[in-house]
Amino acid sequence: MPNPVISIANQKGGVGKTTTTISLAACLGAQGKRVLVVDIDPQANATSGLGLEKQPGGSVLGPLMEEASVADRIKYTVFENIYVLPSEIDLCGAEIELCSRENPAGQLTRVLEPLRESPDIDLILIDCPPSLGILTLNAFSASDWLIVPLQCEYYALEGISTLMNTLEQLKSNGVTSRLELLGIVMTMFDGRTNLSNMVVDEVQSHFGDKVFETVIPRTTKLAEAPSHGKPIREYDGYNAGAAAYDVLAEEVARRLEEAREPRNEAPGQ
C-alpha cells in the first residue's frame, strides 16, 4: 500500500498545528517510522522548528511549478527518522502562481506521488497554513487523512464546523475523494479551568470517537521548544507535553493500522 499522507490543518492560527506536526513526527520517528514532514506554510515554522535554516529558493514551490525535482528539496534533520521538505517565504507567491496552472489544487498530489511509493519513507505529514487557501487545498487533495488540532477555547466548535464543511465541499466537487478525518486532537488544555473541560466535553459529544483520547496540555516548555529548533521530545523529554505527544503518536499509529486492515464482511456478502 502507498505510504499514508496526513494533513495537519486548522484555518485558525495559534492552535498548536505546527507543534503537533513536529512533535508527532519526532514521536513516530522514535517508534521507528521514517517520517517526511512537508512544510507548505510560508511562515516555515515546521522547518525552523526541526532545526533547519530557511533557504531562499529551497521550498516545495519549485517542484509545485515543475521547475525543480522534489528529491533535491528533501533535507535530513538531526532527529531520528525525520526528513523535511522545507518551506520559506517564496511560498507566499504560490497563491498566485498555482492559480495560473491547470488543476491548481492538484499539484502537490503530483509532487508527492513518487514519495508515496518510496521504500525509504513510511509516513508523510503535511503542515498546512492557517487558512483554507490554495496551499491547504493542495494538501487536502494529496492526503489520505486529516488531523485537526483544536484549542480548548470558546470558539473551537465554530472553527472546526467551517473546516468540516469545506472538507465535504471538496469531496462533492471532486477535488479529493480519499481524504477522511483521522482525528481531532484537543490542545492547550488547562485542567484547572472549567472552560477547557467544557470544550473537551462538547467536542466529544459532537464528534465521538473521532476525538483522540489524548489531550495535549498547555505547558511553557511545549511553547518554547520550536524556538530552539527542537521537538518537545528532544527539548524536554520529561515534560507533560512530551509524554502526551508520545501517547498521541501511539493512537495515530494504531488508527492508521486499523484503517489498513480489511473489514470483515458478513457471510454471503
Coordinates of C-alpha atoms in Angstrom, one line a residue:
M1 CA 0.0 0.0 0.0
P2 CA 1.1 3.6 -0.6
N3 CA 2.7 5.5 2.3
P4 CA -0.1 7.3 4.1
V5 CA -0.3 11.1 3.8
I6 CA -1.7 13.1 6.7
S7 CA -2.6 16.8 6.6
I8 CA -2.5 18.6 9.9
A9 CA -4.7 21.6 9.5
N10 CA -6.9 24.2 11.1
Q11 CA -7.8 27.5 9.4
K12 CA -7.4 29.2 12.8
G13 CA -3.9 30.1 13.8
G14 CA -2.4 29.6 17.2
V15 CA -4.0 26.2 17.9
G16 CA -0.8 24.1 18.1
K17 CA -0.9 22.9 14.5
T18 CA 2.9 23.1 13.8
T19 CA 3.8 22.0 17.3
T20 CA 1.6 18.9 16.7
T21 CA 3.2 18.3 13.3
I22 CA 6.8 18.3 14.6
S23 CA 6.0 16.6 17.9
L24 CA 4.1 13.8 16.2
A25 CA 7.0 13.4 13.7
A26 CA 9.5 13.1 16.5
C27 CA 7.5 10.6 18.4
L28 CA 6.6 8.5 15.4
G29 CA 10.3 8.6 14.4
A30 CA 11.3 7.3 17.8
Q31 CA 8.9 4.4 17.2
G32 CA 11.0 3.5 14.1
K33 CA 8.8 5.1 11.4
R34 CA 10.6 7.2 8.8
V35 CA 8.6 10.4 8.6
L36 CA 8.7 13.1 5.9
V37 CA 7.4 16.5 7.1
V38 CA 6.2 18.6 4.2
D39 CA 6.1 22.3 5.3
I40 CA 3.7 24.2 3.0
D41 CA 3.2 27.1 5.4
P42 CA 5.1 30.2 4.0
Q43 CA 5.9 31.1 7.7
A44 CA 8.1 27.9 7.6
N45 CA 7.7 27.3 11.4
A46 CA 7.9 23.5 10.9
T47 CA 11.1 23.9 9.0
S48 CA 12.8 26.0 11.7
G49 CA 11.1 24.0 14.5
L50 CA 13.0 21.0 13.2
G51 CA 16.3 22.8 13.3
L52 CA 16.6 23.7 9.6
E53 CA 17.5 27.2 8.2
K54 CA 15.1 28.8 5.7
Q55 CA 17.0 28.8 2.4
P56 CA 15.9 31.1 -0.5
G57 CA 14.6 29.0 -3.3
G58 CA 14.7 25.8 -1.2
S59 CA 11.0 25.3 -0.7
V60 CA 8.4 23.0 -2.3
L61 CA 7.4 25.8 -4.7
G62 CA 9.9 24.7 -7.4
P63 CA 8.5 21.2 -7.6
L64 CA 4.9 22.5 -7.5
M65 CA 5.7 24.7 -10.5
E66 CA 7.6 21.8 -12.2
E67 CA 10.8 23.8 -12.1
A68 CA 12.8 21.6 -9.7
S69 CA 13.0 18.0 -8.5
V70 CA 11.3 17.1 -5.2
A71 CA 14.1 14.8 -4.4
D72 CA 16.6 17.7 -4.5
R73 CA 14.5 19.6 -1.9
I74 CA 14.3 17.0 0.8
K75 CA 16.5 17.7 3.8
Y76 CA 17.8 15.5 6.6
T77 CA 17.4 16.5 10.2
V78 CA 19.5 15.6 13.2
F79 CA 16.4 13.9 14.7
E80 CA 15.8 10.2 14.3
N81 CA 14.0 9.1 11.2
I82 CA 12.8 12.7 10.3
Y83 CA 13.2 14.3 6.9
V84 CA 11.8 17.7 5.8
L85 CA 10.5 19.1 2.5
P86 CA 11.0 22.7 3.7
S87 CA 9.3 25.9 3.3
E88 CA 10.4 29.5 3.1
I89 CA 8.9 32.9 2.2
D90 CA 8.8 32.3 -1.6
L91 CA 5.7 30.1 -0.9
C92 CA 3.7 33.3 -0.4
G93 CA 3.7 33.6 -4.2
A94 CA 2.1 30.2 -4.6
E95 CA -1.4 31.5 -4.2
I96 CA -1.0 33.5 -7.4
E97 CA 1.4 31.2 -9.4
L98 CA -0.6 28.0 -8.8
C99 CA -3.9 29.6 -9.8
S100 CA -2.4 30.1 -13.3
R101 CA -1.9 26.3 -13.8
E102 CA -4.3 23.7 -14.9
N103 CA -5.7 21.8 -11.9
P104 CA -4.2 24.3 -9.4
A105 CA -5.3 22.2 -6.3
G106 CA -3.7 19.0 -7.6
Q107 CA -0.1 20.0 -7.9
L108 CA 1.1 18.7 -4.5
T109 CA -0.6 15.3 -5.3
R110 CA 1.7 15.1 -8.4
V111 CA 4.8 16.1 -6.4
L112 CA 4.2 13.6 -3.6
E113 CA 3.2 10.7 -5.8
P114 CA 6.7 9.1 -6.1
L115 CA 7.3 9.7 -2.3
R116 CA 4.1 7.7 -1.5
E117 CA 5.7 4.7 -3.2
S118 CA 9.2 5.3 -1.7
P119 CA 10.6 2.4 0.3
D120 CA 12.6 4.9 2.3
I121 CA 9.6 6.7 3.8
D122 CA 6.8 5.2 6.0
L123 CA 4.6 8.3 6.5
I124 CA 4.1 11.8 5.2
L125 CA 2.9 14.7 7.5
I126 CA 1.9 18.0 5.9
D127 CA 2.0 21.1 8.0
C128 CA -0.7 23.4 6.5
P129 CA -1.0 27.2 6.6
P130 CA -3.6 28.7 9.0
S131 CA -6.1 29.3 6.1
L132 CA -8.2 27.4 3.6
G133 CA -6.3 28.9 0.5
I134 CA -4.8 27.1 -2.4
L135 CA -1.9 25.6 -0.5
T136 CA -4.2 24.0 2.1
L137 CA -6.4 22.7 -0.8
N138 CA -3.4 21.1 -2.4
A139 CA -2.6 19.4 0.9
F140 CA -6.1 18.1 1.3
S141 CA -6.1 16.8 -2.3
A142 CA -2.8 15.0 -1.7
S143 CA -3.8 13.5 1.6
D144 CA -5.5 10.3 2.8
W145 CA -6.1 11.6 6.3
L146 CA -6.7 14.8 8.2
I147 CA -5.8 15.6 11.8
V148 CA -7.3 18.7 13.3
P149 CA -5.6 20.3 16.3
L150 CA -8.3 22.2 18.3
Q151 CA -7.5 24.6 21.1
C152 CA -9.6 24.3 24.2
E153 CA -11.3 27.6 23.9
Y154 CA -14.9 29.0 23.4
Y155 CA -14.9 29.3 19.6
A156 CA -13.4 25.9 19.0
L157 CA -16.5 24.2 17.6
E158 CA -17.3 27.2 15.3
G159 CA -13.9 26.8 13.6
I160 CA -14.0 23.0 13.1
S161 CA -17.5 23.2 11.7
T162 CA -16.2 25.5 8.9
L163 CA -13.3 23.1 8.3
M164 CA -15.5 20.0 8.1
N165 CA -18.0 21.8 5.8
T166 CA -15.0 22.7 3.5
L167 CA -13.9 19.0 3.5
E168 CA -17.4 17.9 2.4
Q169 CA -17.5 20.5 -0.3
L170 CA -14.1 19.4 -1.6
K171 CA -15.4 15.8 -1.8
S172 CA -18.6 16.8 -3.5
N173 CA -16.7 18.9 -6.1
G174 CA -14.3 16.1 -6.8
V175 CA -11.2 17.9 -5.5
T176 CA -10.5 15.0 -3.2
S177 CA -12.1 11.6 -3.0
R178 CA -10.0 9.8 -0.4
L179 CA -9.5 12.4 2.4
E180 CA -11.0 11.3 5.7
L181 CA -10.8 12.7 9.2
L182 CA -8.3 10.6 11.2
G183 CA -9.0 12.5 14.4
I184 CA -9.3 15.7 16.4
V185 CA -6.7 16.5 19.0
M186 CA -7.5 18.9 21.8
T187 CA -4.6 21.2 22.5
M188 CA -3.6 23.8 25.1
F189 CA -5.7 22.0 27.7
D190 CA -5.7 23.6 31.2
G191 CA -7.3 21.2 33.7
R192 CA -7.6 23.9 36.3
T193 CA -10.3 25.7 34.2
N194 CA -13.9 24.8 33.7
L195 CA -13.7 26.1 30.2
S196 CA -11.1 23.6 29.0
N197 CA -13.1 20.7 30.4
M198 CA -16.4 22.1 29.0
V199 CA -14.9 22.4 25.5
V200 CA -13.5 18.9 25.5
D201 CA -16.8 17.5 26.6
E202 CA -18.7 19.5 23.9
V203 CA -16.3 18.4 21.1
Q204 CA -16.5 14.8 22.2
S205 CA -20.3 15.0 22.3
H206 CA -20.3 16.2 18.7
F207 CA -17.6 14.0 17.2
G208 CA -17.5 11.0 19.4
D209 CA -14.6 8.6 18.8
K210 CA -13.1 10.9 16.2
V211 CA -11.7 12.8 19.1
F212 CA -8.3 11.4 20.2
E213 CA -8.3 10.2 23.8
T214 CA -5.0 12.0 24.3
V215 CA -5.3 15.7 25.3
I216 CA -2.3 18.0 24.9
P217 CA -1.7 20.2 28.0
R218 CA -0.7 23.8 27.9
T219 CA 3.0 23.9 29.1
T220 CA 5.7 26.6 28.9
K221 CA 8.3 24.1 27.6
L222 CA 6.0 23.0 24.8
A223 CA 5.6 26.6 23.7
E224 CA 9.4 27.2 23.9
A225 CA 10.6 24.1 22.1
P226 CA 10.1 25.3 18.4
S227 CA 12.1 28.5 19.1
H228 CA 15.0 26.2 20.0
G229 CA 14.7 24.2 16.7
K230 CA 13.7 21.1 18.6
P231 CA 10.5 19.0 19.0
I232 CA 9.4 18.8 22.7
R233 CA 10.6 15.2 22.9
E234 CA 14.2 16.4 22.3
Y235 CA 13.9 19.7 24.1
D236 CA 12.5 18.3 27.4
G237 CA 11.5 14.7 27.2
Y238 CA 10.2 14.7 30.8
N239 CA 7.7 17.5 30.1
A240 CA 4.0 16.6 30.3
G241 CA 3.6 17.8 26.7
A242 CA 6.3 15.3 25.5
A243 CA 4.5 12.5 27.3
A244 CA 1.2 13.5 25.8
Y245 CA 2.6 13.5 22.3
D246 CA 4.2 10.1 22.8
V247 CA 0.8 8.7 23.6
L248 CA -0.9 10.6 20.8
A249 CA 1.6 9.1 18.3
E250 CA 0.7 5.6 19.5
E251 CA -3.0 6.5 18.9
V252 CA -2.3 7.8 15.4
A253 CA -0.2 4.7 14.6
R254 CA -3.0 2.4 15.9
R255 CA -5.7 4.2 13.9
L256 CA -3.6 4.0 10.7
E257 CA -3.0 0.3 11.3
E258 CA -6.7 -0.3 11.9
A259 CA -7.5 1.6 8.7
R260 CA -5.2 -0.7 6.7
E261 CA -6.9 -3.9 8.0
P262 CA -9.6 -5.3 5.7
R263 CA -13.1 -5.1 7.1
N264 CA -14.8 -8.5 7.8
E265 CA -17.8 -8.9 5.7
A266 CA -20.9 -10.8 6.8
P267 CA -21.4 -14.3 5.4
G268 CA -22.8 -14.3 1.9
Q269 CA -21.6 -10.7 1.1

